[in-house]
mmCIF file of C-alpha atoms in Angstrom:
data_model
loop_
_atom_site.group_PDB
_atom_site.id
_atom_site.type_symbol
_atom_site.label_atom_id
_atom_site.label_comp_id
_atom_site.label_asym_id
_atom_site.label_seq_id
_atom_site.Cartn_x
_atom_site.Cartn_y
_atom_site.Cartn_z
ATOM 1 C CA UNK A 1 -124.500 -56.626 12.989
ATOM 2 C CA UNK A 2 -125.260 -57.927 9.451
ATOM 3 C CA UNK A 3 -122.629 -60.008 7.550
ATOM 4 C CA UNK A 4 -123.868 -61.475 4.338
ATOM 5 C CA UNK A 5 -126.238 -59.458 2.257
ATOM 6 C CA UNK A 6 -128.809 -59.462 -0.702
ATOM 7 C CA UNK A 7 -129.274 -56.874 -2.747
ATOM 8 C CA UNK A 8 -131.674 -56.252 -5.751
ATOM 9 C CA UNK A 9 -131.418 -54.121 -8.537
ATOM 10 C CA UNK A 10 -133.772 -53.289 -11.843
ATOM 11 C CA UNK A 11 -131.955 -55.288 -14.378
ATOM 12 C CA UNK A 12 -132.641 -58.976 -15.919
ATOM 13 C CA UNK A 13 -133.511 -61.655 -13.061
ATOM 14 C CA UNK A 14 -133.350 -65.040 -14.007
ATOM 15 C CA UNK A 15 -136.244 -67.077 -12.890
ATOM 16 C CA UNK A 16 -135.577 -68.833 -9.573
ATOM 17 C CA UNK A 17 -137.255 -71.497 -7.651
ATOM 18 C CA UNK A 18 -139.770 -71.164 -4.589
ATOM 19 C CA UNK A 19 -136.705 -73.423 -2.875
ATOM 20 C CA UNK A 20 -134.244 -70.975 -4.228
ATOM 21 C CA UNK A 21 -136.285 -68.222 -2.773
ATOM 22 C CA UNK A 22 -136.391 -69.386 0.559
ATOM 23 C CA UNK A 23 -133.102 -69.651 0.809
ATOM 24 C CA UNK A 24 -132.135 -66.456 -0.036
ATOM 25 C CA UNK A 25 -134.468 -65.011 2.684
ATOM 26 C CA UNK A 26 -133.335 -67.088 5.164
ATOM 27 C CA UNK A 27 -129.942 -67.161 4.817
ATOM 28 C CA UNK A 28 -129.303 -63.361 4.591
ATOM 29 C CA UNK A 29 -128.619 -61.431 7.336
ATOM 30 C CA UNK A 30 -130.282 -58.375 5.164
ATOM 31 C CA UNK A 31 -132.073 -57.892 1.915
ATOM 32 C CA UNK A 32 -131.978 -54.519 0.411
ATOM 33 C CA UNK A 33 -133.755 -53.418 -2.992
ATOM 34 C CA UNK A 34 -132.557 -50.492 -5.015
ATOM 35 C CA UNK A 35 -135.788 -49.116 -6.485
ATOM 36 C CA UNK A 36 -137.167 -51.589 -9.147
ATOM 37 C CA UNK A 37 -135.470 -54.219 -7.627
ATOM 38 C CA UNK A 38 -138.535 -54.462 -5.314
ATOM 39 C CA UNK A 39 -140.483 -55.772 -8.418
ATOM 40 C CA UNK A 40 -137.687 -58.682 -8.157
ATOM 41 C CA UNK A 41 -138.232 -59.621 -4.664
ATOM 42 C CA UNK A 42 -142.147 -59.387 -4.803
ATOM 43 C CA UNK A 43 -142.386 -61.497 -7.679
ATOM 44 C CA UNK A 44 -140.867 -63.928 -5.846
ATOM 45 C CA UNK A 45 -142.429 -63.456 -2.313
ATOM 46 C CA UNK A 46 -139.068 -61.988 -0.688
ATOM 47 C CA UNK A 47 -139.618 -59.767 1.947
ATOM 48 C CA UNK A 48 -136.620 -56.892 1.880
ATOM 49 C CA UNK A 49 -135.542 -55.491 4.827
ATOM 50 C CA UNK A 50 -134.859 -51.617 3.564
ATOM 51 C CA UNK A 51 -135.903 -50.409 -0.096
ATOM 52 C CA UNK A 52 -133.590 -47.241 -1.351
ATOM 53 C CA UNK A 53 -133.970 -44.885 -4.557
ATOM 54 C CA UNK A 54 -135.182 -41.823 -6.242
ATOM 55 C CA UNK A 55 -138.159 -44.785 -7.354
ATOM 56 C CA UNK A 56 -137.873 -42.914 -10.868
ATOM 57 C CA UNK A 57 -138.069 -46.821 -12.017
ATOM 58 C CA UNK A 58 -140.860 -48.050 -9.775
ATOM 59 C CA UNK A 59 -144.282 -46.112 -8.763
ATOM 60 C CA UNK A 60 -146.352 -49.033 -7.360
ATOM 61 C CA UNK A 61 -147.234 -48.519 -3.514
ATOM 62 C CA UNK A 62 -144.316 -49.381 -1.319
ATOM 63 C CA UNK A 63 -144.616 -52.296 1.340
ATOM 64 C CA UNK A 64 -145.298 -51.572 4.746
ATOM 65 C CA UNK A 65 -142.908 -53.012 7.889
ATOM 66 C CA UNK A 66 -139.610 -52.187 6.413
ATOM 67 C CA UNK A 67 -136.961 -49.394 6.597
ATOM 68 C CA UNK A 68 -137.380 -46.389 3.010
ATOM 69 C CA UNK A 69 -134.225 -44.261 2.700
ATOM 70 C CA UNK A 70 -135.204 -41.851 -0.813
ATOM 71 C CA UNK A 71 -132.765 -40.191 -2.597
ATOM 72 C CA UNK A 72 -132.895 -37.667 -5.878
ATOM 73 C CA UNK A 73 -132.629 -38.618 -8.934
ATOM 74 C CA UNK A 74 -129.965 -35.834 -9.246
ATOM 75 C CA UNK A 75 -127.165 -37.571 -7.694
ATOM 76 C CA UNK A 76 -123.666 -38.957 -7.634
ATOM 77 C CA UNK A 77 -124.439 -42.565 -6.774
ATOM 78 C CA UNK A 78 -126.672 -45.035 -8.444
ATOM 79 C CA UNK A 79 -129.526 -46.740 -6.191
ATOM 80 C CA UNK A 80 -127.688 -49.710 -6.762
ATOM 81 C CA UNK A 81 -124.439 -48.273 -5.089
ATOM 82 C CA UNK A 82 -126.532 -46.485 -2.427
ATOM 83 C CA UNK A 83 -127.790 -49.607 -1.582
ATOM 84 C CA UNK A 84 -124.304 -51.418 -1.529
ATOM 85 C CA UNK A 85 -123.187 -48.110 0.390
ATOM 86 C CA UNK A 86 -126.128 -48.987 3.267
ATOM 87 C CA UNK A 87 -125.032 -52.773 3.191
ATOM 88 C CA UNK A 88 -121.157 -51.599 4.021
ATOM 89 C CA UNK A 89 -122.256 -49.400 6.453
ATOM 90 C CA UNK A 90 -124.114 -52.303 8.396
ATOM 91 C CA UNK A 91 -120.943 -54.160 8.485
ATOM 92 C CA UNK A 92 -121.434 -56.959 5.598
ATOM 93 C CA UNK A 93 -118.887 -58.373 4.018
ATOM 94 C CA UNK A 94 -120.483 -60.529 1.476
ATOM 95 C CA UNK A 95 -123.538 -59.310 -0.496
ATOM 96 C CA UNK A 96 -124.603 -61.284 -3.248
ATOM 97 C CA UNK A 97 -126.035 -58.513 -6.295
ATOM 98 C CA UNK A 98 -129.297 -59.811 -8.211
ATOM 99 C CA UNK A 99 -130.697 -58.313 -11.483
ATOM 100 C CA UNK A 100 -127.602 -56.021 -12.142
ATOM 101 C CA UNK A 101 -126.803 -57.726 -15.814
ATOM 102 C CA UNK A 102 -129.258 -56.505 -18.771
ATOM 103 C CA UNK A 103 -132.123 -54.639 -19.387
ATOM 104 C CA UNK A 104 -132.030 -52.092 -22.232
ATOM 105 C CA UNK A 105 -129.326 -49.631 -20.315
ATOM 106 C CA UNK A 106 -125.536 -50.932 -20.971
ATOM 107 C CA UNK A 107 -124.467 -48.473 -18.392
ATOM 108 C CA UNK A 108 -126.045 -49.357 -15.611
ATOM 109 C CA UNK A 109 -124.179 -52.908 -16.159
ATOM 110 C CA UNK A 110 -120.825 -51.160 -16.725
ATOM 111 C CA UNK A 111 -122.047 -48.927 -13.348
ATOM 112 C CA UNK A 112 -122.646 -52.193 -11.379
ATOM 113 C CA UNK A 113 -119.253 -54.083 -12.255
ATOM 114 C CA UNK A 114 -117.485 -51.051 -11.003
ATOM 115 C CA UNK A 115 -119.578 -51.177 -8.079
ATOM 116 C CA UNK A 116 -117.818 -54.374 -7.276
ATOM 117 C CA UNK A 117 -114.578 -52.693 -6.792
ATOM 118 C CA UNK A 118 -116.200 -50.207 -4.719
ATOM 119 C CA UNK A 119 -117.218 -52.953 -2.423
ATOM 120 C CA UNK A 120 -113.845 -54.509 -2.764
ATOM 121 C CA UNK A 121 -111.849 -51.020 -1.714
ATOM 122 C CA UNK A 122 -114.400 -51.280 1.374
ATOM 123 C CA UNK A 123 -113.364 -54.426 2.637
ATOM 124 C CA UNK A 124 -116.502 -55.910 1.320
ATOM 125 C CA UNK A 125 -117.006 -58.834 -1.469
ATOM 126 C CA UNK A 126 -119.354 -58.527 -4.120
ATOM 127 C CA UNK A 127 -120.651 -60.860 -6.476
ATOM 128 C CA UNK A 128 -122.754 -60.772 -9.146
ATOM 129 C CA UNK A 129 -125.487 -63.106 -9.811
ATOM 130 C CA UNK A 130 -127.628 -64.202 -12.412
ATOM 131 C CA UNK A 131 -127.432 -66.362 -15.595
ATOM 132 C CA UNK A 132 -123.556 -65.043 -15.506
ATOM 133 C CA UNK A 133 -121.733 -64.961 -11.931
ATOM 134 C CA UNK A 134 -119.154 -62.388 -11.721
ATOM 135 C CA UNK A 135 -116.693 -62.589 -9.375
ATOM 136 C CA UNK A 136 -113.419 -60.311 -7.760
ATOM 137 C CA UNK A 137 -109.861 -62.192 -7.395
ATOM 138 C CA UNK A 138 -107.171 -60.140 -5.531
ATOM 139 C CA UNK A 139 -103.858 -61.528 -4.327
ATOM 140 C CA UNK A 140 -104.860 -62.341 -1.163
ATOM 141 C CA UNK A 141 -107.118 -64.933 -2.048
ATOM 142 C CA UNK A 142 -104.366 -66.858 -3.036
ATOM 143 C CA UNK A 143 -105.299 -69.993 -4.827
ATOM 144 C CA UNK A 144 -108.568 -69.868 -5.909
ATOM 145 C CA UNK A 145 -110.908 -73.210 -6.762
ATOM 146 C CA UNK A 146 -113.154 -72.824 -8.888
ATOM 147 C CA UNK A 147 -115.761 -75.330 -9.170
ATOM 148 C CA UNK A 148 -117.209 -76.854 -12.361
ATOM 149 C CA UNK A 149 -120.944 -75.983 -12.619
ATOM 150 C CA UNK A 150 -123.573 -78.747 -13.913
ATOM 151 C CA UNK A 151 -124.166 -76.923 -16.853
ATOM 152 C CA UNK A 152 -121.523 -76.904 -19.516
ATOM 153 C CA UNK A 153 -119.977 -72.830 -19.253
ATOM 154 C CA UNK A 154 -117.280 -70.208 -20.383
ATOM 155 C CA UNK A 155 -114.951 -69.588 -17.742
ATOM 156 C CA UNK A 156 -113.595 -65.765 -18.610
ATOM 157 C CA UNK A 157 -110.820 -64.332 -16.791
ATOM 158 C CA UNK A 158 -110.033 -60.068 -17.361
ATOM 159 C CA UNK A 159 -107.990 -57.420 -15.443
ATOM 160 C CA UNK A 160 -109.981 -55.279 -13.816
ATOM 161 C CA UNK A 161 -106.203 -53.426 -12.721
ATOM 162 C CA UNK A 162 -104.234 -52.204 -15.300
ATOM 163 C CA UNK A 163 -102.375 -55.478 -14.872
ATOM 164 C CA UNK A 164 -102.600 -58.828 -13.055
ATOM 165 C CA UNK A 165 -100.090 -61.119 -13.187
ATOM 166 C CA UNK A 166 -101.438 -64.534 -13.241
ATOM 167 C CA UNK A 167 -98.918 -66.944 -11.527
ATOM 168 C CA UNK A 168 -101.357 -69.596 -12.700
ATOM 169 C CA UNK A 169 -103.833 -70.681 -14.560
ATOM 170 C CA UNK A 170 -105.208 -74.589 -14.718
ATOM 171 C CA UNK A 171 -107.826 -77.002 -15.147
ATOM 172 C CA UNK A 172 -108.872 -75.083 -18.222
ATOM 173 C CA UNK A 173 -108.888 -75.943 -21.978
ATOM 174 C CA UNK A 174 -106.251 -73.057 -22.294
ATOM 175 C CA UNK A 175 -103.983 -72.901 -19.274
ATOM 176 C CA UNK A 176 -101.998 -69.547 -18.347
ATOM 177 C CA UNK A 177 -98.646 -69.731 -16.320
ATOM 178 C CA UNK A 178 -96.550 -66.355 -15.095
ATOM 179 C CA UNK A 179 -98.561 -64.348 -17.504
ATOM 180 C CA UNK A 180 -98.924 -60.721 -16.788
ATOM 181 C CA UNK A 181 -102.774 -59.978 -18.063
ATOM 182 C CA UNK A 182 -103.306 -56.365 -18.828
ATOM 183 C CA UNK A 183 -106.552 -54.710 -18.929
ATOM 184 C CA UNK A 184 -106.095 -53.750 -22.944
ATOM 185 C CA UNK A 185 -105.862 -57.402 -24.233
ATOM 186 C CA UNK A 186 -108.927 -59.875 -23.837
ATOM 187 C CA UNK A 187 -107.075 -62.941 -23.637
ATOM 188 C CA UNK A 188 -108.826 -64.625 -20.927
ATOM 189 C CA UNK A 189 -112.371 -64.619 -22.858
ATOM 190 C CA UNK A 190 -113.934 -67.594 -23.213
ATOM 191 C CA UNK A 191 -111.925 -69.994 -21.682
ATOM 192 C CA UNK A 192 -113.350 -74.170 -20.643
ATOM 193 C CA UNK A 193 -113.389 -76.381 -17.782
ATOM 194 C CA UNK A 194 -111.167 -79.046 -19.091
ATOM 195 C CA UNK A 195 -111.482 -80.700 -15.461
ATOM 196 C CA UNK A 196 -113.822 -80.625 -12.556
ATOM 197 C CA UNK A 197 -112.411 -77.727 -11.044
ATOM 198 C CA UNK A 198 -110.265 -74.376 -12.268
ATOM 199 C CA UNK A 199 -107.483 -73.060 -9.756
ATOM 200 C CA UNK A 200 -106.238 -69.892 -10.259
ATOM 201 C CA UNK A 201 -103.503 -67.398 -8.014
ATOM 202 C CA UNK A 202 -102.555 -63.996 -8.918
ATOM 203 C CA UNK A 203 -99.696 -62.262 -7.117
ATOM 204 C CA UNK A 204 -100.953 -58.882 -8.555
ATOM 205 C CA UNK A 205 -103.787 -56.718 -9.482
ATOM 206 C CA UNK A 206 -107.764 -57.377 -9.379
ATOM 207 C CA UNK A 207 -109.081 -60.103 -11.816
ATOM 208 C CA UNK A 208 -112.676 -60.288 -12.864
ATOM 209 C CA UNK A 209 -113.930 -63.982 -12.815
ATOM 210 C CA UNK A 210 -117.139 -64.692 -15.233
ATOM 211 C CA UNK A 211 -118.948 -67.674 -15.558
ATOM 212 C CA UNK A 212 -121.464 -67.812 -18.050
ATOM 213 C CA UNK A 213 -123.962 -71.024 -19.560
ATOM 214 C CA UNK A 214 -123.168 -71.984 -23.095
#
């Protein structure tokens, strides 16, 4: 049974190394590409596992040696979400989403950070990779460290709930402390690493961690 999967999707994929790439197909238990995601994972040599979509967004020929599940393009889910839906279903609990963030479609971005609390409500973790990570904190996490990243970055912090009450907050330029966060009010945009590493614990509600390059 699967554990830890890849998935990519059609939007903006940073450029990664040849190391980089190796990693990711060797330390996946199974890559899956939502229709022009394949683009993603040729371009880089990665082999994927199973390909899903209506391939609306990619007409090229389709590899050989590895598991097709088509939809329609008149559907509920996105590809991406079918594909996280096929991931689940395999029994991973981690999956790691690449080229979800950008392109010229704002709603497929809004579609895919949803998608992470879809994953979430299945007992599944999903993050969001790219030149942002975006990340789920839930209460039972409890305190969560945060390392700093080479490069200098943002640290954001948002409700994804219609409140989270942050029991704290350090290690950043602008420290919170029993604040109750609601999804209306922006105030954790932005934030610093003021030291090496960010902790953070919530006693309620979903948080959305982003960190983005400066």
């Amino acid at each position: 049974m699967a554990d830890y999967c890849i998935i990519f999707a059609g939007g903006d994929m940073p450029g990664i190394s040849r190391e980089t790439a190796d990693d990711m197909q060797n330390s996946a238990d199974i890559i899956i590409c939502a229709d022009s995601g394949l683009r993603h994972a040729l371009k880089y040599g990665i082999k994927p596992d199973i390909i899903v979509g209506d391939f609306d967004s990619y007409t090229d020929k389709l590899p050989e040696n590895c598991e097709i599940l088509r939809s329609v393009p008149e559907k509920d889910d996105t590809d991406t979400l079918l594909a996280v839906r096929k991931a689940i279903a395999l029994g991973c609990r981690k999956i790691d989403l690449w080229g979800a963030l950008g392109g010229s479609r704002f709603e497929h971005t809004a579609a895919n950070i949803q998608t992470m609390l879809f994953a979430l409500e299945h007992g599944c973790r999903l993050d969001i990779c790219g030149e942002s990570r975006l990340m789920l904190q839930c209460p039972d996490d409890g305190t969560k460290i945060y390392e700093k990243p080479q490069n200098e970055c943002y640290f954001s912090v948002f409700a994804m709930t219609d409140r989270v009450h942050v029991d704290f907050l350090n290690g950043t330029k602008y420290p919170l402390e029993d604040y109750d966060m609601k999804n209306s009010f922006p105030i954790g945009v932005s934030n610093e690493f003021a030291d090496d590493r960010i902790k953070l614990c919530i006693s309620e509600g979903v948080a959305l961690i982003i960190i983005t390059k400066k």
